[in-house]
PDB file of C-alpha atoms in Angstrom:
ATOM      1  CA  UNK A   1       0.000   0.000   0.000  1.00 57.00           C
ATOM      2  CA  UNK A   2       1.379   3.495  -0.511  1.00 66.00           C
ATOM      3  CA  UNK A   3      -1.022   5.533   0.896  1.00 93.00           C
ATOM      4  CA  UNK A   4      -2.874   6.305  -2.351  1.00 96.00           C
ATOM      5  CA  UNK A   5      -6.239   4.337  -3.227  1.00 96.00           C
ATOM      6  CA  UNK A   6      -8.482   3.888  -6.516  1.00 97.00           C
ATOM      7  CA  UNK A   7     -11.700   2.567  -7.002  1.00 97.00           C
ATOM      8  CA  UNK A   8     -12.671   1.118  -8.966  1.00 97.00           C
ATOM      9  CA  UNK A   9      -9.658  -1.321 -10.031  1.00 95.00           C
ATOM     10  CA  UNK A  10     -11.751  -2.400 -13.147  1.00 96.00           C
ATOM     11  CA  UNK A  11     -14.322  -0.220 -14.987  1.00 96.00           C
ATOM     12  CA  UNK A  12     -16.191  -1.476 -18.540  1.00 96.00           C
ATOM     13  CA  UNK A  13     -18.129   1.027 -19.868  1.00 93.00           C
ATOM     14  CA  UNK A  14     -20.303   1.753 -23.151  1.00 91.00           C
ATOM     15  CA  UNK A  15     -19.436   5.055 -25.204  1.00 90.00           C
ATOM     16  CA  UNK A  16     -22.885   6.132 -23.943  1.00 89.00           C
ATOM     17  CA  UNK A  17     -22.144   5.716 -19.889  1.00 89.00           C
ATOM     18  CA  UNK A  18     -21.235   8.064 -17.372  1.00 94.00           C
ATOM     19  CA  UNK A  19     -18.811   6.811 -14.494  1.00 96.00           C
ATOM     20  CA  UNK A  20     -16.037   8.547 -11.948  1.00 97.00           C
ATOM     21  CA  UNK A  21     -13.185   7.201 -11.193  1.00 98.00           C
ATOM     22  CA  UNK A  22     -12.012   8.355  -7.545  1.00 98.00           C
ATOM     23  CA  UNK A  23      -8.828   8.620  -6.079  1.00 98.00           C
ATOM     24  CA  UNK A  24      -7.499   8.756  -2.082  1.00 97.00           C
ATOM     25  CA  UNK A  25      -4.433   9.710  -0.479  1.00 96.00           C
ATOM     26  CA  UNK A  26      -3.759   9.857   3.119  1.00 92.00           C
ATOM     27  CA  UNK A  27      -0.408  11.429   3.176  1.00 92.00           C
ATOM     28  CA  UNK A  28      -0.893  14.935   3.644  1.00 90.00           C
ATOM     29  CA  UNK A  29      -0.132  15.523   0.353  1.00 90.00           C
ATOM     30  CA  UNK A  30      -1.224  19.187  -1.355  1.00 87.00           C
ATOM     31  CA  UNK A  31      -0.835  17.948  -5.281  1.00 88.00           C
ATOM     32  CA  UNK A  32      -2.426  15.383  -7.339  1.00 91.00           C
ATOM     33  CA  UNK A  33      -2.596  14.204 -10.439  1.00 92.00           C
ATOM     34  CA  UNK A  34      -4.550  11.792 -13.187  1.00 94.00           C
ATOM     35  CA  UNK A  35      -1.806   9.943 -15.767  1.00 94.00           C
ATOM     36  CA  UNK A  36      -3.137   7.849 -18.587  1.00 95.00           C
ATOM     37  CA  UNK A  37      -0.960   4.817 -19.640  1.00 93.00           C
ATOM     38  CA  UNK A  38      -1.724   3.350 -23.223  1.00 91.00           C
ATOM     39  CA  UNK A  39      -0.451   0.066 -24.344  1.00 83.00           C
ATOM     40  CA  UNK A  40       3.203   1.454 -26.081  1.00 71.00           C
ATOM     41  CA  UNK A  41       2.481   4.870 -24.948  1.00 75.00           C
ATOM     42  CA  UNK A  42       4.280   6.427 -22.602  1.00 78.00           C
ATOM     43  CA  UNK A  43       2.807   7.798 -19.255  1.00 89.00           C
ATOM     44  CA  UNK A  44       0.776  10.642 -20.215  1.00 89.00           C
ATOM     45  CA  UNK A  45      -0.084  13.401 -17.411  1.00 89.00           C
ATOM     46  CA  UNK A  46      -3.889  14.575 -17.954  1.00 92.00           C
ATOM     47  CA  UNK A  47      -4.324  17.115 -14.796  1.00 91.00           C
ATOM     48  CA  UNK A  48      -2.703  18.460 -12.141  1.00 88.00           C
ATOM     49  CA  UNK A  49      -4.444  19.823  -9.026  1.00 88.00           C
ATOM     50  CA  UNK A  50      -2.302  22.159  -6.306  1.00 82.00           C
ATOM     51  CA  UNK A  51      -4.161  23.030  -3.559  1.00 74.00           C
ATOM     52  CA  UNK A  52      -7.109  22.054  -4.885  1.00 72.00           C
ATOM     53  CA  UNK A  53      -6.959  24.024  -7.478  1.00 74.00           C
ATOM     54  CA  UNK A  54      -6.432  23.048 -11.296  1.00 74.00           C
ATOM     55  CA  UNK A  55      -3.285  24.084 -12.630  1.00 70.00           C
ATOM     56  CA  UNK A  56      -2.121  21.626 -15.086  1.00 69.00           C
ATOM     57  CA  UNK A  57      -4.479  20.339 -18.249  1.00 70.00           C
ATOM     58  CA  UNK A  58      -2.577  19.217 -21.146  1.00 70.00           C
ATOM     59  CA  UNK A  59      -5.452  19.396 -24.010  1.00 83.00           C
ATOM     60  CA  UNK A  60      -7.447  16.332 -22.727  1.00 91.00           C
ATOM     61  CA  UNK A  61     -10.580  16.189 -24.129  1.00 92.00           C
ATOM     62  CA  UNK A  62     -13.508  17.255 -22.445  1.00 92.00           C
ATOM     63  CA  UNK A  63     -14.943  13.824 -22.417  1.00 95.00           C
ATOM     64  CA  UNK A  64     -12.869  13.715 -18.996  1.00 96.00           C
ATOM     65  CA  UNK A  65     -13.877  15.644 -16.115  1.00 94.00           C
ATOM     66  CA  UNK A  66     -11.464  15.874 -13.259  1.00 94.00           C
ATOM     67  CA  UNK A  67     -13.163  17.244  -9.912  1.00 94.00           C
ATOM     68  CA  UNK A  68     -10.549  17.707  -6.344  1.00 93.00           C
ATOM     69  CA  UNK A  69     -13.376  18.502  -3.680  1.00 92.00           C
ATOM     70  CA  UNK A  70     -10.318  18.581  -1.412  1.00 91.00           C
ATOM     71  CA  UNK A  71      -6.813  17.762  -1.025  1.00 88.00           C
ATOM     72  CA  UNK A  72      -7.168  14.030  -0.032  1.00 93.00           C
ATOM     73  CA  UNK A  73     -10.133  13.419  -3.033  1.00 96.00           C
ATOM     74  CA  UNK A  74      -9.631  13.529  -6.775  1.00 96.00           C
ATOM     75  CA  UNK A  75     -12.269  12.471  -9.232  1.00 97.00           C
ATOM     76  CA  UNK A  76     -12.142  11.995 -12.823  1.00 97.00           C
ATOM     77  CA  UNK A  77     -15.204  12.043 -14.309  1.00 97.00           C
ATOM     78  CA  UNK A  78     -16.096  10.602 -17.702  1.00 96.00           C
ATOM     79  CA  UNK A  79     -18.790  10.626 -20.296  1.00 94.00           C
ATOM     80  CA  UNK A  80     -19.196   9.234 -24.126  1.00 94.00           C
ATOM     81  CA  UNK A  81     -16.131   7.998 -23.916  1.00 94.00           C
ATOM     82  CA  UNK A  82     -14.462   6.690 -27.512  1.00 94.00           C
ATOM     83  CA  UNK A  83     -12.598   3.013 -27.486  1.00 93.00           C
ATOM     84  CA  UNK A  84      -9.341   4.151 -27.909  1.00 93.00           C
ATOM     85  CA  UNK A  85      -9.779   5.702 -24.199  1.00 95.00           C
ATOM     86  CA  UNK A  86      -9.590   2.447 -22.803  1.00 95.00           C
ATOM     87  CA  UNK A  87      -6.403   2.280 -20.634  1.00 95.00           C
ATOM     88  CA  UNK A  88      -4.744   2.013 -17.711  1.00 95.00           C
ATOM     89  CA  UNK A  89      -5.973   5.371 -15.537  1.00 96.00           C
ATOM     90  CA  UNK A  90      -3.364   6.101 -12.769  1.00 95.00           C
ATOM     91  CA  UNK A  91      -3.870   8.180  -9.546  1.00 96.00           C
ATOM     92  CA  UNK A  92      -0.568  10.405  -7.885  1.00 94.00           C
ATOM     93  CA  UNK A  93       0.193  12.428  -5.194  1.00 93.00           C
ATOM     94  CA  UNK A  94       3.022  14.480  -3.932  1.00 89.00           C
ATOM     95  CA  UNK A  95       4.260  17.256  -2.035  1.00 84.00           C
ATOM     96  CA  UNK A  96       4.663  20.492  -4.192  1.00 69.00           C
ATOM     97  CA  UNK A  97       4.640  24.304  -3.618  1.00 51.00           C
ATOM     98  CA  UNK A  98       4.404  27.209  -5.562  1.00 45.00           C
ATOM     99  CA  UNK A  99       7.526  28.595  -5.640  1.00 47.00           C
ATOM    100  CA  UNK A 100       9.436  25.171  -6.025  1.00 50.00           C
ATOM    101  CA  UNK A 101       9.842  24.343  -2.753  1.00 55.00           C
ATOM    102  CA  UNK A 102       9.477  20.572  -2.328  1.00 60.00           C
ATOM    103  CA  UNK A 103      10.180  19.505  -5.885  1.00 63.00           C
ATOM    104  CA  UNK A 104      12.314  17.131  -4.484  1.00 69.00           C
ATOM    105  CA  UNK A 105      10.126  14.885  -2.974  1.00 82.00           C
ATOM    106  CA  UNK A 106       8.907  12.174  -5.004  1.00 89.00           C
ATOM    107  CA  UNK A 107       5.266  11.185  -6.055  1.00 91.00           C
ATOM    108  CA  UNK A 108       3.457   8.719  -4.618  1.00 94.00           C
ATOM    109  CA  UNK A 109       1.238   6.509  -7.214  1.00 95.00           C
ATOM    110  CA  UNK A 110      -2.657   4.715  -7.015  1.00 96.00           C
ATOM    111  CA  UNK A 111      -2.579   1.001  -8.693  1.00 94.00           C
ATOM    112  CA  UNK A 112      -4.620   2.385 -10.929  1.00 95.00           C
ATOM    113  CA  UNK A 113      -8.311   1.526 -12.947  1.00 96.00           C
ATOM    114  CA  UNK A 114      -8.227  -0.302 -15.982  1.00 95.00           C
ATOM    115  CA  UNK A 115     -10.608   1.296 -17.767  1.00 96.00           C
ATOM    116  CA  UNK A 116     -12.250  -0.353 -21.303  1.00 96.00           C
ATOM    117  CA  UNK A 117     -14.714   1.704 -23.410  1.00 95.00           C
ATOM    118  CA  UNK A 118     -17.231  -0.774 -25.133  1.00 93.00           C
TER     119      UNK A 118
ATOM    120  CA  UNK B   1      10.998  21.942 -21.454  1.00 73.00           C
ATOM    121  CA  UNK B   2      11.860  19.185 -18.998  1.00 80.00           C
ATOM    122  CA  UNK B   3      12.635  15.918 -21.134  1.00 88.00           C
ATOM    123  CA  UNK B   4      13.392  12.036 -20.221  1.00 94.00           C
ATOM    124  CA  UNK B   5      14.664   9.647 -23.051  1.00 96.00           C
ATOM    125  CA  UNK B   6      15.245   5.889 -22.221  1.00 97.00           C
ATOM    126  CA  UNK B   7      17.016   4.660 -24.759  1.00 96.00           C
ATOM    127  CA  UNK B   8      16.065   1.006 -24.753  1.00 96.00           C
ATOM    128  CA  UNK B   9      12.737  -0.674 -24.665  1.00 94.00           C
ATOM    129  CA  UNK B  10      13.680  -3.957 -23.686  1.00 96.00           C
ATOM    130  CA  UNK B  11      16.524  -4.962 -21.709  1.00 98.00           C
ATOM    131  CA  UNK B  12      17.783  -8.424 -20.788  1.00 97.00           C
ATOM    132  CA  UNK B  13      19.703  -9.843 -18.653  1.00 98.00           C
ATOM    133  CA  UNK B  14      20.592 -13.433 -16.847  1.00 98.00           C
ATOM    134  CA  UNK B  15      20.078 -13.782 -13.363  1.00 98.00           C
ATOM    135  CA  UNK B  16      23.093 -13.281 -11.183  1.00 97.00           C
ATOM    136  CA  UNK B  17      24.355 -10.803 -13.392  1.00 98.00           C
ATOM    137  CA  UNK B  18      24.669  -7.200 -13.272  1.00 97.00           C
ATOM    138  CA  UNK B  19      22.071  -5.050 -14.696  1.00 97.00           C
ATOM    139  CA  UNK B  20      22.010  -1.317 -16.490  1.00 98.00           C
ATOM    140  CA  UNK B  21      18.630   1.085 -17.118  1.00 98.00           C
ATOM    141  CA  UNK B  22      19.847   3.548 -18.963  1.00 98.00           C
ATOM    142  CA  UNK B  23      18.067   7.173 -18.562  1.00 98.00           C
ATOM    143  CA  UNK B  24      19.496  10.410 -20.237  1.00 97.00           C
ATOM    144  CA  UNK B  25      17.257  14.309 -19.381  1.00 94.00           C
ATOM    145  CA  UNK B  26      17.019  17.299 -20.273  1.00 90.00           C
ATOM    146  CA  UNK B  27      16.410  19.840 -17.808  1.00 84.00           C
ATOM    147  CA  UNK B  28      16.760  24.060 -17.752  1.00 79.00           C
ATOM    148  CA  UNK B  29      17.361  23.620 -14.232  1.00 78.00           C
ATOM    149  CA  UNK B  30      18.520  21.674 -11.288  1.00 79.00           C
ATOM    150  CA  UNK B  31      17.877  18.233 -11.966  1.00 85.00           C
ATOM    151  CA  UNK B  32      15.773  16.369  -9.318  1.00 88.00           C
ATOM    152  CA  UNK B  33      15.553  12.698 -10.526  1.00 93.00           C
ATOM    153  CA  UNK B  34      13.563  10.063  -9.772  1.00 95.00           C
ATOM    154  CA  UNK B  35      13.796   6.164 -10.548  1.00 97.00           C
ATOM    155  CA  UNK B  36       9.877   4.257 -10.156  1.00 97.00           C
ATOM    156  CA  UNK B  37       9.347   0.614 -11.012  1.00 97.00           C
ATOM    157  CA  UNK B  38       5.819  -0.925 -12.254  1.00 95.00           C
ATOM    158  CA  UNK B  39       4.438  -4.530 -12.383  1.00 92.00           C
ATOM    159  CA  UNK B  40       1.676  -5.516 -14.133  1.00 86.00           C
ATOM    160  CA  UNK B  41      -1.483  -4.047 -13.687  1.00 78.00           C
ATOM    161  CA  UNK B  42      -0.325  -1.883 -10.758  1.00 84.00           C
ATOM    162  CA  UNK B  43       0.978   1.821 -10.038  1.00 89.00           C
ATOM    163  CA  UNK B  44       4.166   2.895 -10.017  1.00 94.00           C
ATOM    164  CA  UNK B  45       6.491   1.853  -7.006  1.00 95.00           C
ATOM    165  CA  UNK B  46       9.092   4.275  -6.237  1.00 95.00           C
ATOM    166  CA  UNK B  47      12.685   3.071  -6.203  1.00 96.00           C
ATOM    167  CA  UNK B  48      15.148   5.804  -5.509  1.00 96.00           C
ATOM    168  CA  UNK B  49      15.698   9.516  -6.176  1.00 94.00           C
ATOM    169  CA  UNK B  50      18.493  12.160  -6.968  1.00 93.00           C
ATOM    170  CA  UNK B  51      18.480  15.581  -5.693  1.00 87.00           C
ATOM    171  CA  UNK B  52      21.968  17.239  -4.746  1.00 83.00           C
ATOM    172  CA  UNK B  53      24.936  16.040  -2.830  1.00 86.00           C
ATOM    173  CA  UNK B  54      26.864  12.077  -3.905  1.00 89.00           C
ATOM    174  CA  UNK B  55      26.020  11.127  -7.307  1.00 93.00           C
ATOM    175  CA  UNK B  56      25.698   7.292  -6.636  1.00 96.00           C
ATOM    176  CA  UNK B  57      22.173   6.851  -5.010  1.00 96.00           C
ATOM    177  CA  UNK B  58      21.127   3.869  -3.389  1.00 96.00           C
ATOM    178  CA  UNK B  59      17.274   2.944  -2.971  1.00 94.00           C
ATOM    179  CA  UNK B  60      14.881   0.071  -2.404  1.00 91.00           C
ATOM    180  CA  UNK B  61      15.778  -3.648  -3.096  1.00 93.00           C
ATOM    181  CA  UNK B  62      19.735  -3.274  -4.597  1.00 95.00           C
ATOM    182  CA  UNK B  63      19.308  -0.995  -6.741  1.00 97.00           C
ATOM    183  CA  UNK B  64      21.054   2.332  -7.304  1.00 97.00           C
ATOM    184  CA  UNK B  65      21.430   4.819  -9.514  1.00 98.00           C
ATOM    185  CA  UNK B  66      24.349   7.073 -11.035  1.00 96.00           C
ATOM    186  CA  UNK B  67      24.089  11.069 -11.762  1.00 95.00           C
ATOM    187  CA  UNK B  68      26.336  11.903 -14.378  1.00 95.00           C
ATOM    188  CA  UNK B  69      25.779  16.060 -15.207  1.00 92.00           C
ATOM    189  CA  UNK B  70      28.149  16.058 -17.710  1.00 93.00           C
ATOM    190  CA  UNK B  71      26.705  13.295 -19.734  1.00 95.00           C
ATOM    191  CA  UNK B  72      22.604  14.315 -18.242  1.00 94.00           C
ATOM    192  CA  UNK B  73      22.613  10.524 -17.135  1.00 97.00           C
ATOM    193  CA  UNK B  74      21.335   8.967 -14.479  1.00 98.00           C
ATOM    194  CA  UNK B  75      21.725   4.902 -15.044  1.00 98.00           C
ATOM    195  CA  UNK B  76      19.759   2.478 -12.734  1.00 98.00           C
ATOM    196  CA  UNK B  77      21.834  -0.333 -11.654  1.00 98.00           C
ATOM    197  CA  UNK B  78      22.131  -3.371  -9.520  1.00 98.00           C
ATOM    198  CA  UNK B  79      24.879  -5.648  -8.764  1.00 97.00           C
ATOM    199  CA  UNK B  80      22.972  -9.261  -9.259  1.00 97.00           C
ATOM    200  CA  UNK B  81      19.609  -9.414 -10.700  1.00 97.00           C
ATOM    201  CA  UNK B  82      17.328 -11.465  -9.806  1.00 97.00           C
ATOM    202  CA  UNK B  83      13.930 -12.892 -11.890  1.00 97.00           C
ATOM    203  CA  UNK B  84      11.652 -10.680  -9.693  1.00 95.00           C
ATOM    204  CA  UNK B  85      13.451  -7.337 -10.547  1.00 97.00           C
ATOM    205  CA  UNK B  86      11.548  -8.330 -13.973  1.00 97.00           C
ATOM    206  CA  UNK B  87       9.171  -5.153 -14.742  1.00 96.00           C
ATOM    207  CA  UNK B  88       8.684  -1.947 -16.690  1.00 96.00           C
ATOM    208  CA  UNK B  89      11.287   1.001 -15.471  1.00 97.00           C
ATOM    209  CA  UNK B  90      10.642   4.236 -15.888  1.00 97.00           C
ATOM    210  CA  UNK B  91      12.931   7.623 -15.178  1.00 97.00           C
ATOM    211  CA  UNK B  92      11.371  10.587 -14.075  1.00 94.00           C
ATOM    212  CA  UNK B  93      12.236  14.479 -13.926  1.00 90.00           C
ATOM    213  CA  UNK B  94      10.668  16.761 -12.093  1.00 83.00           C
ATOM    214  CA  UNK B  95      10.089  19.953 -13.823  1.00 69.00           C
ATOM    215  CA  UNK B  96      10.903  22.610 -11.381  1.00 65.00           C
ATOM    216  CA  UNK B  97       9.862  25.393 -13.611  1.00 62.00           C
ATOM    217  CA  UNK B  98       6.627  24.823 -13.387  1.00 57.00           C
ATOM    218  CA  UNK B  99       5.775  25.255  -9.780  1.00 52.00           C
ATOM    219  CA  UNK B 100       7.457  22.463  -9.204  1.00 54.00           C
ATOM    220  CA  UNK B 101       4.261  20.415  -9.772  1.00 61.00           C
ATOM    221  CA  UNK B 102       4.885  17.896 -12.904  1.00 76.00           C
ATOM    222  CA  UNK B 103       6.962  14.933 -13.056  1.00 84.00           C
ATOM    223  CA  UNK B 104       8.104  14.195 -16.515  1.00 87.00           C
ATOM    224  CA  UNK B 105       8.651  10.472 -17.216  1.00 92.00           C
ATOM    225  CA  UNK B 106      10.257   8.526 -19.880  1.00 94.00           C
ATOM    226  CA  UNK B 107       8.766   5.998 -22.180  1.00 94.00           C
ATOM    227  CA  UNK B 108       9.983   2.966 -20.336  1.00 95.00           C
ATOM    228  CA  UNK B 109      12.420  -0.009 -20.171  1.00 96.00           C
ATOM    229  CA  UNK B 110      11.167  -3.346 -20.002  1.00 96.00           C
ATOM    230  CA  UNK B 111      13.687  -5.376 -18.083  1.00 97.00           C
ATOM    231  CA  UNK B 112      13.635  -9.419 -18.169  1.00 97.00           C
ATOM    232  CA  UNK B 113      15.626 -11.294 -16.200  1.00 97.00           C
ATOM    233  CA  UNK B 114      16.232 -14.813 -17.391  1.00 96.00           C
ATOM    234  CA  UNK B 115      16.869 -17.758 -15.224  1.00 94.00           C
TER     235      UNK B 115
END
């Protein structure tokens, strides 16, 4: 366990459905973040939240919905998904400030939902 | 822009031996490096980290990891593999620039070890 928790661990879903995927941490943490990993695709960061606030969305389509209610709750919400969405959906946290400080702490990862759009 | 290349997709190696992950960056910055291991269907597992001070970092289970600044390297090594050090590797940077928030990772290495 590393302190960082996703439900669920398996999600099927039609192209029509509407699910969230929710991530956990109980470290403390103040950052987190929602990476997709394709089959021969590297890890690709979707959002990053600081604070609770979103500063970090690298032209994801709007398909995917994140939500951070606080700092220990991320959500990713998503809706008429396409098949080639289906992947491995990974949950991270870490320390991280706004002026830099704590950039050397590492991040701490979910085991992920394997997500596969139907 | 923060960048992580690993050169290799797929290394192998025989059990007992010693075993190389190569990682090269590119960074405006201060480096801060990080080395995370992944098994199937799971997260990443962090290994071991480089922020300032020796550049030979030890971590979790053996392995360790060399900075080199003049050649942007930072290698992940281990003396004797074993068949459960079989997994996916992947090198990270942290990008400091950007509130220090983002960790950029490389494409992967797929180590086998062989019996």
């Amino acid at each position: 366990e590393t302190g960082v928790t996703q439900t669920p661990r398996h999600l099927v879903m039609g192209m029509t459905n509407k699910k969230s995927l929710k991530c956990e941490q109980h470290l403390g943490h103040n950052a987190m973040y929602w990476y997709k990993q394709s089959a021969k695709k590297p890890l690709e960061l979707m959002f990053v939240y600081s604070l609770e606030e979103r500063v970090e969305n690298n032209s994801v389509p709007s398909r995917f919905s994140p939500e951070c209610p606080n700092s220990s709750h991320l959500f990713l919400h998503l809706h008429t998904l396409q098949p080639e969405d289906s992947a491995l959906y990974l949950c991270a946290s870490s320390q991280g400030g706004a002026t830099g400080k704590l950039a050397n702490t590492e991040a701490f990862f979910g085991q992920g939902t394997r997500l596969t759009v139907v | 822009a923060q960048s992580v290349a690993q050169p290799e997709d797929q290394v192998n190696v025989a059990e007992g031996n010693p075993l190389t992950v190569k990682c090269t960056y590119s960074v405006s910055g201060n480096p801060y490096l990080f080395w995370y291991v992944q098994y199937p269907n799971r997260g990443l597992q962090f290994l071991l980290k480089y922020i300032t001070g020796d550049n030979l970092v030890k971590g979790s289970y053996g392995f360790e990891a060399e900075f080199n600044k003049s050649q942007t390297s930072f290698h992940l090594k281990k003396p004797s593999a074993l068949v459960s050090d079989s997994a996916l590797y992947f090198c990270a940077v942290r990008d400091i620039d950007n509130y220090g928030q983002n960790f950029v990772f490389g494409p992967g290495t797929r180590l086998s070890v062989l019996p």
